[in-house]
Structures are given as C-alpha cells and as structure tokens.
C-alpha cells in the first residue's frame, strides 16, 4: 500500500501525484518507470514513468494524463488515500554520458518522462536544448521545471495559443540543419510524434533515442504484451527498453498493436465516467 502525499492538477487533463515508495525512490534512475494497480482485486496494471523522486523523503512523483478508466480513477484519489500496489523501478535507465549537444523533444504528457532525462543529460555536462509541444496553452506542462535545466527552451503549440504555432518537428529540423548538428536527439511523446521525429532526424543523419509507451501488463517480460519490432527483431519494451534507437523502431506496427483493445477501453472509460458522476463520453470506438 502506497500513500498519496500530494496531488496537483497541472492542466485540464494532467495530474501530478507524490506518493510514498521509499525503496523505489532510493534506487530509481532516469528513464525508469513503475507499474501501478489502484486496487488489486479488479484494477488493471498501468505503467507510469517516474518523473521525479526524493530519496530522503522516500517519495516518487508521477505525472499522468486522464485518457481512460484507470487514469480517471487515479485522478479522483485525494492525498491520504492509497494506491494498492506500485511495482518498480522497471525498465533500463537512460544511457547518459557527455554526448556534447543534446536536443530533447517532449510532446503532450511525454514532457513529464522527458524531465529526468533532461536533468541527467545536463548533470553529465551536455548542452541541452528542449522542445516542448502541446495541442494548446492549457496542455503545456513542466515549462518552469525544464527552464531550470535547459540551456535553450522552445515551446510550440498546435493552435498557436502559446509559444510558436508549430509542431515539434519544425524547431527540431532547425537544430538538425544547423552546423554543428546535435550529437543526440531524444523524443518522448505520442507514437505518431516520435515517428515524425524519426523522419526529421534521419534526413540529417542525427541519432535519435525514443522511449516507447506500448501496452504493458506484467512489466517483467512474461506476457509479451509490450512487444515491438526494432531492426527486424522482436523486443519487449518492459525489459529491453523502454528506450530504443528511434531509427530502427517499426512505429506503424507499434501503433497498430496499441489499438488492439480500443473498444474495451472505450467501454470501460464510458462506464467509469458514469461511476464518477462525470459527463458520459462518446468515444471513437463507440462507448457501451
Ligand atoms: P485506457 O482507455 O485503458 O487506454 C488509453 C490508451 O492508453 C490505450 O489506447 C493505450 O494506448 C494506452 N494503454 C492502455 N492500457 C495500457 C497499459 N496497460 N499499458 C500501457 N498503455 C496502456 N502515461 C502518463 O500519463 N504518464 C506517464 O508518465 C506514462 N508513462 C508511461 C511509461 C511507459 C513505459 C508506458 C509503456 C506507458 C506510459 N504511459 C504514461 C501511458 C499510460 O500507461 C496509459 O496512458 C494508461 O495505461 C492508460 O490507462 P487508462 O485505463 O486510463 O486508459
Ligand atoms: Fe509483459 Fe513486457 S509487459 S512482456
Ligand atoms: Mg485502461
């Protein structure tokens, strides 16, 4: 049982929670994640990246977007309540060294998992440029925190309500086309965004590291739910990742697999809204 210490709403759909998990807080490293279960009898298991941790206080910071049933149920929990189960730290830590110039791109909720990587890259002596992308101003998160570590920060929104009106690949292209080129780029966000970051960086022959957010169940390499194709090989994101060379990931196959349970997810999401007294949703897959 892990107690929720603090909860903040960062935007209309994004929440930050500080939870007690002393052993994980002491051992976690940048790039790792946990799998949480809100209730052990019926609750599904969902992976969330460790956005930050305090080893002395024994706490983890999780940042999540309310996209479906489980994240909505988590969002209504108040400080003092418990998450029944937190498993971790899982996944391989980010490979951090002094690469030189690193450009880090975060889209939507991907900005939260990017934060510990930006911190670690800066601590290793890199010149770190950060690009934050969001659909609109209300969905921009972590700007102040990023500013503390980034040598340069660019914010873009799809509708131009904040920062530049652009998608993240526009400033990313500018960095890649400059001389000297970045030594490494890192992208975390929706699969479609990572796919286009791959195309942009490939054009200039710039290395790209991505952190994949496939469906996960056990998180220990047993179920196969998280499998992806990387360079014609099958990899399990939970134990081989979550970070991979973006130039070898089959993003189309990954996106196809992530839609596998859409109908059931929409139905659960709809039921959850009714249970929580929220507006009923009419999701793409047809809520029942
Ligand atoms: P649902 O309606 O059930 O699903 C909505 C979408 O979320 C699905 O279409 C699918 O794409 C994805 N999803 C559903 N179930 C799972 C599952 N068991 N595992 C993975 N994806 C799933 N989200 C954040 O908001 N913050 C994070 O820090 C974060 N870190 C992640 C780290 C990793 C390594 C991975 C793999 C995913 C991460 N995610 C993160 C995604 C998060 O796990 C999903 O948004 C969440 O599981 C959705 O659950 P739901 O029941 O609310 O929504
Ligand atoms: Fe089951 Fe990766 S989540 S093998
Ligand atoms: Mg779900």
PDB file of C-alpha atoms in Angstrom, residues 17-288:
ATOM      1  CA  UNK A  17       0.965  12.954  -7.621  1.00  0.00           C
ATOM      2  CA  UNK A  18       3.622  12.492  -4.980  1.00  0.00           C
ATOM      3  CA  UNK A  19       3.383   9.005  -3.471  1.00  0.00           C
ATOM      4  CA  UNK A  20       5.283   7.158  -0.755  1.00  0.00           C
ATOM      5  CA  UNK A  21       7.543   4.409  -2.129  1.00  0.00           C
ATOM      6  CA  UNK A  22      10.865   4.661  -0.216  1.00  0.00           C
ATOM      7  CA  UNK A  23      12.710   1.692  -1.725  1.00  0.00           C
ATOM      8  CA  UNK A  24      11.880   2.693  -5.296  1.00  0.00           C
ATOM      9  CA  UNK A  25      12.723   6.346  -4.577  1.00  0.00           C
ATOM     10  CA  UNK A  26      16.187   5.342  -3.392  1.00  0.00           C
ATOM     11  CA  UNK A  27      17.075   3.099  -6.337  1.00  0.00           C
ATOM     12  CA  UNK A  28      15.352   4.630  -9.380  1.00  0.00           C
ATOM     13  CA  UNK A  29      17.310   6.213 -12.211  1.00  0.00           C
ATOM     14  CA  UNK A  30      16.345   8.493 -15.104  1.00  0.00           C
ATOM     15  CA  UNK A  31      14.202   6.740 -17.714  1.00  0.00           C
ATOM     16  CA  UNK A  32      12.703   4.114 -15.401  1.00  0.00           C
ATOM     17  CA  UNK A  33       9.029   3.543 -14.692  1.00  0.00           C
ATOM     18  CA  UNK A  34       6.656   1.832 -12.270  1.00  0.00           C
ATOM     19  CA  UNK A  35       3.533  -0.269 -12.789  1.00  0.00           C
ATOM     20  CA  UNK A  36       0.698   0.702 -10.500  1.00  0.00           C
ATOM     21  CA  UNK A  37      -2.512  -1.028  -9.563  1.00  0.00           C
ATOM     22  CA  UNK A  38      -5.145   1.102  -7.900  1.00  0.00           C
ATOM     23  CA  UNK A  39      -6.971  -1.864  -6.408  1.00  0.00           C
ATOM     24  CA  UNK A  40      -5.615  -5.371  -6.529  1.00  0.00           C
ATOM     25  CA  UNK A  41      -8.919  -7.223  -6.965  1.00  0.00           C
ATOM     26  CA  UNK A  42     -10.213  -5.583 -10.164  1.00  0.00           C
ATOM     27  CA  UNK A  43      -7.726  -2.882 -11.049  1.00  0.00           C
ATOM     28  CA  UNK A  44      -5.710  -3.138 -14.237  1.00  0.00           C
ATOM     29  CA  UNK A  45      -1.980  -2.536 -14.151  1.00  0.00           C
ATOM     30  CA  UNK A  46      -0.734   0.643 -15.826  1.00  0.00           C
ATOM     31  CA  UNK A  47       2.841   1.835 -16.379  1.00  0.00           C
ATOM     32  CA  UNK A  48       3.802   5.398 -15.394  1.00  0.00           C
ATOM     33  CA  UNK A  49       7.256   6.953 -15.678  1.00  0.00           C
ATOM     34  CA  UNK A  50       8.969   8.161 -12.526  1.00  0.00           C
ATOM     35  CA  UNK A  51       9.013  11.886 -13.315  1.00  0.00           C
ATOM     36  CA  UNK A  52      10.991  12.719 -10.178  1.00  0.00           C
ATOM     37  CA  UNK A  53      11.909  11.212  -6.812  1.00  0.00           C
ATOM     38  CA  UNK A  54      13.106  12.297  -3.392  1.00  0.00           C
ATOM     39  CA  UNK A  55      15.344   9.619  -1.901  1.00  0.00           C
ATOM     40  CA  UNK A  56      15.378  11.295   1.544  1.00  0.00           C
ATOM     41  CA  UNK A  57      11.621  11.685   1.825  1.00  0.00           C
ATOM     42  CA  UNK A  58      11.079   8.328   0.128  1.00  0.00           C
ATOM     43  CA  UNK A  59       8.638   9.694  -2.444  1.00  0.00           C
ATOM     44  CA  UNK A  60       8.037   9.395  -6.174  1.00  0.00           C
ATOM     45  CA  UNK A  61       6.446  11.979  -8.431  1.00  0.00           C
ATOM     46  CA  UNK A  62       4.118  10.579 -11.067  1.00  0.00           C
ATOM     47  CA  UNK A  63       2.560  12.750 -13.754  1.00  0.00           C
ATOM     48  CA  UNK A  64      -0.311  11.337 -15.752  1.00  0.00           C
ATOM     49  CA  UNK A  65      -2.922  12.331 -18.279  1.00  0.00           C
ATOM     50  CA  UNK A  66      -6.527  11.223 -17.812  1.00  0.00           C
ATOM     51  CA  UNK A  67      -7.094   9.259 -21.008  1.00  0.00           C
ATOM     52  CA  UNK A  68      -9.251   6.356 -19.818  1.00  0.00           C
ATOM     53  CA  UNK A  69     -10.776   4.453 -16.904  1.00  0.00           C
ATOM     54  CA  UNK A  70      -7.727   3.804 -14.720  1.00  0.00           C
ATOM     55  CA  UNK A  71      -6.145   7.244 -15.060  1.00  0.00           C
ATOM     56  CA  UNK A  72      -9.539   8.852 -14.240  1.00  0.00           C
ATOM     57  CA  UNK A  73      -9.888   6.644 -11.148  1.00  0.00           C
ATOM     58  CA  UNK A  74      -6.391   7.640 -10.076  1.00  0.00           C
ATOM     59  CA  UNK A  75      -7.109  11.350 -10.630  1.00  0.00           C
ATOM     60  CA  UNK A  76     -10.037  11.370  -8.168  1.00  0.00           C
ATOM     61  CA  UNK A  77      -7.924   9.928  -5.341  1.00  0.00           C
ATOM     62  CA  UNK A  78      -7.118  12.518  -2.685  1.00  0.00           C
ATOM     63  CA  UNK A  79      -3.972  12.950  -0.572  1.00  0.00           C
ATOM     64  CA  UNK A  80      -4.105  10.431   2.288  1.00  0.00           C
ATOM     65  CA  UNK A  81      -5.663   7.736   0.079  1.00  0.00           C
ATOM     66  CA  UNK A  82      -3.647   4.713  -1.051  1.00  0.00           C
ATOM     67  CA  UNK A  83      -2.535   3.100  -4.291  1.00  0.00           C
ATOM     68  CA  UNK A  84      -2.606  -0.619  -3.502  1.00  0.00           C
ATOM     69  CA  UNK A  85       0.434  -1.657  -5.441  1.00  0.00           C
ATOM     70  CA  UNK A  86       3.455   0.020  -7.006  1.00  0.00           C
ATOM     71  CA  UNK A  87       5.985  -2.224  -8.744  1.00  0.00           C
ATOM     72  CA  UNK A  88       9.400  -0.876  -9.742  1.00  0.00           C
ATOM     73  CA  UNK A  89      11.721   0.596 -10.662  1.00  0.00           C
ATOM     74  CA  UNK A  90      11.240  -1.133 -14.028  1.00  0.00           C
ATOM     75  CA  UNK A  91      12.998  -0.801 -17.367  1.00  0.00           C
ATOM     76  CA  UNK A  92      16.568   0.119 -18.153  1.00  0.00           C
ATOM     77  CA  UNK A  93      17.862   3.514 -17.057  1.00  0.00           C
ATOM     78  CA  UNK A  94      18.657   6.036 -19.776  1.00  0.00           C
ATOM     79  CA  UNK A  95      22.168   5.778 -21.180  1.00  0.00           C
ATOM     80  CA  UNK A  96      23.616   9.113 -20.039  1.00  0.00           C
ATOM     81  CA  UNK A  97      27.063  10.456 -20.888  1.00  0.00           C
ATOM     82  CA  UNK A  98      28.593  13.665 -22.168  1.00  0.00           C
ATOM     83  CA  UNK A  99      27.487  13.418 -25.798  1.00  0.00           C
ATOM     84  CA  UNK A 100      28.010  17.153 -26.420  1.00  0.00           C
ATOM     85  CA  UNK A 101      24.827  18.802 -27.749  1.00  0.00           C
ATOM     86  CA  UNK A 102      21.568  17.010 -26.988  1.00  0.00           C
ATOM     87  CA  UNK A 103      18.131  18.079 -28.217  1.00  0.00           C
ATOM     88  CA  UNK A 104      15.262  16.693 -26.118  1.00  0.00           C
ATOM     89  CA  UNK A 105      11.735  16.732 -27.580  1.00  0.00           C
ATOM     90  CA  UNK A 106       8.622  16.126 -25.474  1.00  0.00           C
ATOM     91  CA  UNK A 107       5.075  16.011 -26.779  1.00  0.00           C
ATOM     92  CA  UNK A 108       1.963  16.184 -24.555  1.00  0.00           C
ATOM     93  CA  UNK A 109       2.339  14.007 -21.474  1.00  0.00           C
ATOM     94  CA  UNK A 110       5.731  12.849 -22.865  1.00  0.00           C
ATOM     95  CA  UNK A 111       7.188  16.050 -21.409  1.00  0.00           C
ATOM     96  CA  UNK A 112       6.958  14.559 -17.879  1.00  0.00           C
ATOM     97  CA  UNK A 113       9.022  11.422 -18.605  1.00  0.00           C
ATOM     98  CA  UNK A 114      11.485  13.622 -20.509  1.00  0.00           C
ATOM     99  CA  UNK A 115      12.200  15.761 -17.427  1.00  0.00           C
ATOM    100  CA  UNK A 116      14.510  13.343 -15.515  1.00  0.00           C
ATOM    101  CA  UNK A 117      16.406  12.705 -18.757  1.00  0.00           C
ATOM    102  CA  UNK A 118      16.933  16.448 -19.308  1.00  0.00           C
ATOM    103  CA  UNK A 119      18.196  16.733 -15.714  1.00  0.00           C
ATOM    104  CA  UNK A 120      20.549  13.767 -16.116  1.00  0.00           C
ATOM    105  CA  UNK A 121      21.878  14.949 -19.513  1.00  0.00           C
ATOM    106  CA  UNK A 122      22.574  18.396 -18.063  1.00  0.00           C
ATOM    107  CA  UNK A 123      24.277  16.916 -14.988  1.00  0.00           C
ATOM    108  CA  UNK A 124      26.527  14.903 -17.338  1.00  0.00           C
ATOM    109  CA  UNK A 125      27.787  18.132 -18.905  1.00  0.00           C
ATOM    110  CA  UNK A 126      25.761  18.231 -22.127  1.00  0.00           C
ATOM    111  CA  UNK A 127      24.442  21.384 -23.787  1.00  0.00           C
ATOM    112  CA  UNK A 128      20.727  20.582 -23.593  1.00  0.00           C
ATOM    113  CA  UNK A 129      18.084  22.141 -25.847  1.00  0.00           C
ATOM    114  CA  UNK A 130      14.493  21.279 -25.010  1.00  0.00           C
ATOM    115  CA  UNK A 131      11.434  21.443 -27.268  1.00  0.00           C
ATOM    116  CA  UNK A 132       8.034  21.176 -25.570  1.00  0.00           C
ATOM    117  CA  UNK A 133       4.969  20.580 -27.747  1.00  0.00           C
ATOM    118  CA  UNK A 134       1.283  20.628 -26.807  1.00  0.00           C
ATOM    119  CA  UNK A 135      -2.082  20.898 -28.537  1.00  0.00           C
ATOM    120  CA  UNK A 136      -2.787  24.239 -26.813  1.00  0.00           C
ATOM    121  CA  UNK A 137      -1.655  26.538 -23.984  1.00  0.00           C
ATOM    122  CA  UNK A 138      -3.670  24.709 -21.300  1.00  0.00           C
ATOM    123  CA  UNK A 139      -1.809  21.484 -22.015  1.00  0.00           C
ATOM    124  CA  UNK A 140       1.734  22.871 -21.706  1.00  0.00           C
ATOM    125  CA  UNK A 141       3.340  21.279 -18.640  1.00  0.00           C
ATOM    126  CA  UNK A 142       6.728  21.404 -16.890  1.00  0.00           C
ATOM    127  CA  UNK A 143       7.855  24.613 -18.618  1.00  0.00           C
ATOM    128  CA  UNK A 144       9.346  26.179 -15.451  1.00  0.00           C
ATOM    129  CA  UNK A 145      10.999  22.948 -14.349  1.00  0.00           C
ATOM    130  CA  UNK A 146      12.561  22.437 -17.792  1.00  0.00           C
ATOM    131  CA  UNK A 147      13.793  26.035 -17.843  1.00  0.00           C
ATOM    132  CA  UNK A 148      15.890  25.334 -14.716  1.00  0.00           C
ATOM    133  CA  UNK A 149      17.977  22.714 -16.576  1.00  0.00           C
ATOM    134  CA  UNK A 150      17.674  23.526 -20.279  1.00  0.00           C
ATOM    135  CA  UNK A 151      20.280  25.716 -21.994  1.00  0.00           C
ATOM    136  CA  UNK A 152      17.580  26.605 -24.538  1.00  0.00           C
ATOM    137  CA  UNK A 153      13.836  26.016 -24.397  1.00  0.00           C
ATOM    138  CA  UNK A 154      11.305  26.226 -27.231  1.00  0.00           C
ATOM    139  CA  UNK A 155       7.571  25.844 -26.672  1.00  0.00           C
ATOM    140  CA  UNK A 156       5.271  25.098 -29.611  1.00  0.00           C
ATOM    141  CA  UNK A 157       1.503  24.630 -29.696  1.00  0.00           C
ATOM    142  CA  UNK A 158      -0.654  23.226 -32.494  1.00  0.00           C
ATOM    143  CA  UNK A 159      -3.059  26.183 -32.342  1.00  0.00           C
ATOM    144  CA  UNK A 160      -0.505  28.926 -31.583  1.00  0.00           C
ATOM    145  CA  UNK A 161      -2.184  29.809 -28.263  1.00  0.00           C
ATOM    146  CA  UNK A 162       1.262  29.757 -26.588  1.00  0.00           C
ATOM    147  CA  UNK A 163       4.843  29.803 -27.851  1.00  0.00           C
ATOM    148  CA  UNK A 164       5.291  29.286 -31.595  1.00  0.00           C
ATOM    149  CA  UNK A 165       2.454  27.876 -33.708  1.00  0.00           C
ATOM    150  CA  UNK A 166       4.140  24.739 -34.976  1.00  0.00           C
ATOM    151  CA  UNK A 167       4.604  21.037 -34.427  1.00  0.00           C
ATOM    152  CA  UNK A 168       7.768  19.893 -32.648  1.00  0.00           C
ATOM    153  CA  UNK A 169       9.472  18.759 -35.837  1.00  0.00           C
ATOM    154  CA  UNK A 170       9.739  22.389 -37.050  1.00  0.00           C
ATOM    155  CA  UNK A 171      12.264  23.520 -34.369  1.00  0.00           C
ATOM    156  CA  UNK A 172      13.776  20.012 -34.379  1.00  0.00           C
ATOM    157  CA  UNK A 173      14.512  20.392 -38.106  1.00  0.00           C
ATOM    158  CA  UNK A 174      16.209  23.760 -37.421  1.00  0.00           C
ATOM    159  CA  UNK A 175      18.505  22.148 -34.842  1.00  0.00           C
ATOM    160  CA  UNK A 176      19.315  19.234 -37.172  1.00  0.00           C
ATOM    161  CA  UNK A 177      20.018  21.532 -40.139  1.00  0.00           C
ATOM    162  CA  UNK A 178      22.391  23.746 -38.102  1.00  0.00           C
ATOM    163  CA  UNK A 179      26.168  23.376 -38.026  1.00  0.00           C
ATOM    164  CA  UNK A 180      27.321  21.659 -35.914  1.00  0.00           C
ATOM    165  CA  UNK A 181      24.455  19.129 -35.770  1.00  0.00           C
ATOM    166  CA  UNK A 182      23.245  17.800 -32.416  1.00  0.00           C
ATOM    167  CA  UNK A 183      25.175  14.750 -31.220  1.00  0.00           C
ATOM    168  CA  UNK A 184      21.959  13.137 -29.973  1.00  0.00           C
ATOM    169  CA  UNK A 185      18.221  13.771 -30.064  1.00  0.00           C
ATOM    170  CA  UNK A 186      15.723  12.279 -27.621  1.00  0.00           C
ATOM    171  CA  UNK A 187      11.969  12.148 -28.300  1.00  0.00           C
ATOM    172  CA  UNK A 188       9.155  11.111 -25.968  1.00  0.00           C
ATOM    173  CA  UNK A 189       5.503  11.572 -26.838  1.00  0.00           C
ATOM    174  CA  UNK A 190       2.679  10.066 -28.857  1.00  0.00           C
ATOM    175  CA  UNK A 191       3.934   7.373 -31.275  1.00  0.00           C
ATOM    176  CA  UNK A 192       2.968   9.487 -34.287  1.00  0.00           C
ATOM    177  CA  UNK A 193       5.138  12.346 -32.983  1.00  0.00           C
ATOM    178  CA  UNK A 194       8.098  10.005 -32.431  1.00  0.00           C
ATOM    179  CA  UNK A 195       7.594   8.590 -35.940  1.00  0.00           C
ATOM    180  CA  UNK A 196       7.873  12.091 -37.451  1.00  0.00           C
ATOM    181  CA  UNK A 197      10.858  12.957 -35.243  1.00  0.00           C
ATOM    182  CA  UNK A 198      12.477   9.845 -36.721  1.00  0.00           C
ATOM    183  CA  UNK A 199      11.859  11.057 -40.286  1.00  0.00           C
ATOM    184  CA  UNK A 200      13.228  14.528 -39.478  1.00  0.00           C
ATOM    185  CA  UNK A 201      16.406  13.327 -37.758  1.00  0.00           C
ATOM    186  CA  UNK A 202      17.030  10.584 -40.354  1.00  0.00           C
ATOM    187  CA  UNK A 203      17.137  13.233 -43.092  1.00  0.00           C
ATOM    188  CA  UNK A 204      20.153  14.826 -41.371  1.00  0.00           C
ATOM    189  CA  UNK A 205      21.675  11.587 -40.110  1.00  0.00           C
ATOM    190  CA  UNK A 206      21.274  12.612 -36.462  1.00  0.00           C
ATOM    191  CA  UNK A 207      20.984   9.845 -33.821  1.00  0.00           C
ATOM    192  CA  UNK A 208      17.574   9.557 -32.126  1.00  0.00           C
ATOM    193  CA  UNK A 209      16.635   7.855 -28.895  1.00  0.00           C
ATOM    194  CA  UNK A 210      12.924   7.264 -28.185  1.00  0.00           C
ATOM    195  CA  UNK A 211      11.098   5.999 -25.099  1.00  0.00           C
ATOM    196  CA  UNK A 212       8.217   3.723 -26.127  1.00  0.00           C
ATOM    197  CA  UNK A 213       4.815   3.626 -24.446  1.00  0.00           C
ATOM    198  CA  UNK A 214       3.361   0.295 -25.602  1.00  0.00           C
ATOM    199  CA  UNK A 215       0.643  -1.543 -23.691  1.00  0.00           C
ATOM    200  CA  UNK A 216       2.124  -3.342 -20.692  1.00  0.00           C
ATOM    201  CA  UNK A 217       0.687  -5.910 -18.342  1.00  0.00           C
ATOM    202  CA  UNK A 218       3.254  -7.653 -16.142  1.00  0.00           C
ATOM    203  CA  UNK A 219       6.266  -5.445 -16.855  1.00  0.00           C
ATOM    204  CA  UNK A 220       8.668  -8.350 -16.396  1.00  0.00           C
ATOM    205  CA  UNK A 221       8.994  -9.890 -19.865  1.00  0.00           C
ATOM    206  CA  UNK A 222       6.464 -12.697 -19.291  1.00  0.00           C
ATOM    207  CA  UNK A 223       3.280 -11.696 -21.152  1.00  0.00           C
ATOM    208  CA  UNK A 224       4.545 -10.354 -24.482  1.00  0.00           C
ATOM    209  CA  UNK A 225       2.009  -7.502 -24.397  1.00  0.00           C
ATOM    210  CA  UNK A 226       4.671  -4.848 -24.929  1.00  0.00           C
ATOM    211  CA  UNK A 227       6.451  -6.426 -27.881  1.00  0.00           C
ATOM    212  CA  UNK A 228       7.728  -4.200 -30.667  1.00  0.00           C
ATOM    213  CA  UNK A 229       9.816  -4.699 -33.757  1.00  0.00           C
ATOM    214  CA  UNK A 230      13.188  -2.957 -33.592  1.00  0.00           C
ATOM    215  CA  UNK A 231      15.574  -3.537 -36.503  1.00  0.00           C
ATOM    216  CA  UNK A 232      13.611  -6.660 -37.593  1.00  0.00           C
ATOM    217  CA  UNK A 233      13.980  -8.167 -34.126  1.00  0.00           C
ATOM    218  CA  UNK A 234      11.203  -8.612 -31.570  1.00  0.00           C
ATOM    219  CA  UNK A 235      11.906  -6.710 -28.370  1.00  0.00           C
ATOM    220  CA  UNK A 236       9.974  -6.376 -25.127  1.00  0.00           C
ATOM    221  CA  UNK A 237       9.717  -2.728 -24.131  1.00  0.00           C
ATOM    222  CA  UNK A 238       9.488  -3.559 -20.400  1.00  0.00           C
ATOM    223  CA  UNK A 239      12.799  -5.398 -20.150  1.00  0.00           C
ATOM    224  CA  UNK A 240      14.714  -4.431 -23.303  1.00  0.00           C
ATOM    225  CA  UNK A 241      13.555  -0.768 -23.166  1.00  0.00           C
ATOM    226  CA  UNK A 242      11.743   1.474 -22.720  1.00  0.00           C
ATOM    227  CA  UNK A 243      14.401   3.352 -24.732  1.00  0.00           C
ATOM    228  CA  UNK A 244      15.461   2.293 -28.205  1.00  0.00           C
ATOM    229  CA  UNK A 245      17.292   3.611 -31.236  1.00  0.00           C
ATOM    230  CA  UNK A 246      14.434   5.501 -32.898  1.00  0.00           C
ATOM    231  CA  UNK A 247      15.820   4.841 -36.371  1.00  0.00           C
ATOM    232  CA  UNK A 248      15.101   1.128 -36.051  1.00  0.00           C
ATOM    233  CA  UNK A 249      11.632   1.103 -34.447  1.00  0.00           C
ATOM    234  CA  UNK A 250       8.636  -0.061 -36.533  1.00  0.00           C
ATOM    235  CA  UNK A 251       6.246   2.682 -35.386  1.00  0.00           C
ATOM    236  CA  UNK A 252       3.393   1.614 -37.720  1.00  0.00           C
ATOM    237  CA  UNK A 253       3.289  -1.849 -36.175  1.00  0.00           C
ATOM    238  CA  UNK A 254       3.505  -0.356 -32.675  1.00  0.00           C
ATOM    239  CA  UNK A 255       0.561   1.990 -33.354  1.00  0.00           C
ATOM    240  CA  UNK A 256      -1.475  -0.884 -34.811  1.00  0.00           C
ATOM    241  CA  UNK A 257      -0.870  -3.027 -31.702  1.00  0.00           C
ATOM    242  CA  UNK A 258      -1.742  -0.149 -29.348  1.00  0.00           C
ATOM    243  CA  UNK A 259      -5.249  -0.008 -30.875  1.00  0.00           C
ATOM    244  CA  UNK A 260      -5.926  -3.705 -30.055  1.00  0.00           C
ATOM    245  CA  UNK A 261      -8.130  -3.109 -27.013  1.00  0.00           C
ATOM    246  CA  UNK A 262      -9.671   0.206 -28.091  1.00  0.00           C
ATOM    247  CA  UNK A 263     -13.303  -0.994 -27.974  1.00  0.00           C
ATOM    248  CA  UNK A 264     -12.967  -2.432 -24.459  1.00  0.00           C
ATOM    249  CA  UNK A 265     -11.010   0.646 -23.281  1.00  0.00           C
ATOM    250  CA  UNK A 266     -13.716   2.980 -24.624  1.00  0.00           C
ATOM    251  CA  UNK A 267     -16.435   0.958 -22.945  1.00  0.00           C
ATOM    252  CA  UNK A 268     -14.582   0.961 -19.568  1.00  0.00           C
ATOM    253  CA  UNK A 269     -13.857   4.677 -19.948  1.00  0.00           C
ATOM    254  CA  UNK A 270     -17.560   5.383 -20.503  1.00  0.00           C
ATOM    255  CA  UNK A 271     -18.646   3.253 -17.506  1.00  0.00           C
ATOM    256  CA  UNK A 272     -16.008   4.911 -15.334  1.00  0.00           C
ATOM    257  CA  UNK A 273     -17.318   8.390 -16.235  1.00  0.00           C
ATOM    258  CA  UNK A 274     -20.826   7.308 -15.171  1.00  0.00           C
ATOM    259  CA  UNK A 275     -19.486   5.816 -11.890  1.00  0.00           C
ATOM    260  CA  UNK A 276     -17.550   9.016 -11.109  1.00  0.00           C
ATOM    261  CA  UNK A 277     -20.506  11.260 -11.997  1.00  0.00           C
ATOM    262  CA  UNK A 278     -18.647  12.825 -14.948  1.00  0.00           C
ATOM    263  CA  UNK A 279     -20.119  13.698 -18.363  1.00  0.00           C
ATOM    264  CA  UNK A 280     -20.736  10.484 -20.377  1.00  0.00           C
ATOM    265  CA  UNK A 281     -18.212  10.116 -23.179  1.00  0.00           C
ATOM    266  CA  UNK A 282     -18.868   9.153 -26.755  1.00  0.00           C
ATOM    267  CA  UNK A 283     -15.519   7.721 -27.719  1.00  0.00           C
ATOM    268  CA  UNK A 284     -14.320   6.853 -31.203  1.00  0.00           C
ATOM    269  CA  UNK A 285     -14.721   3.116 -30.704  1.00  0.00           C
ATOM    270  CA  UNK A 286     -18.332   3.531 -29.576  1.00  0.00           C
ATOM    271  CA  UNK A 287     -18.878   3.545 -25.819  1.00  0.00           C
ATOM    272  CA  UNK A 288     -21.318   0.944 -24.457  1.00  0.00           C
TER     273      UNK A 288
END
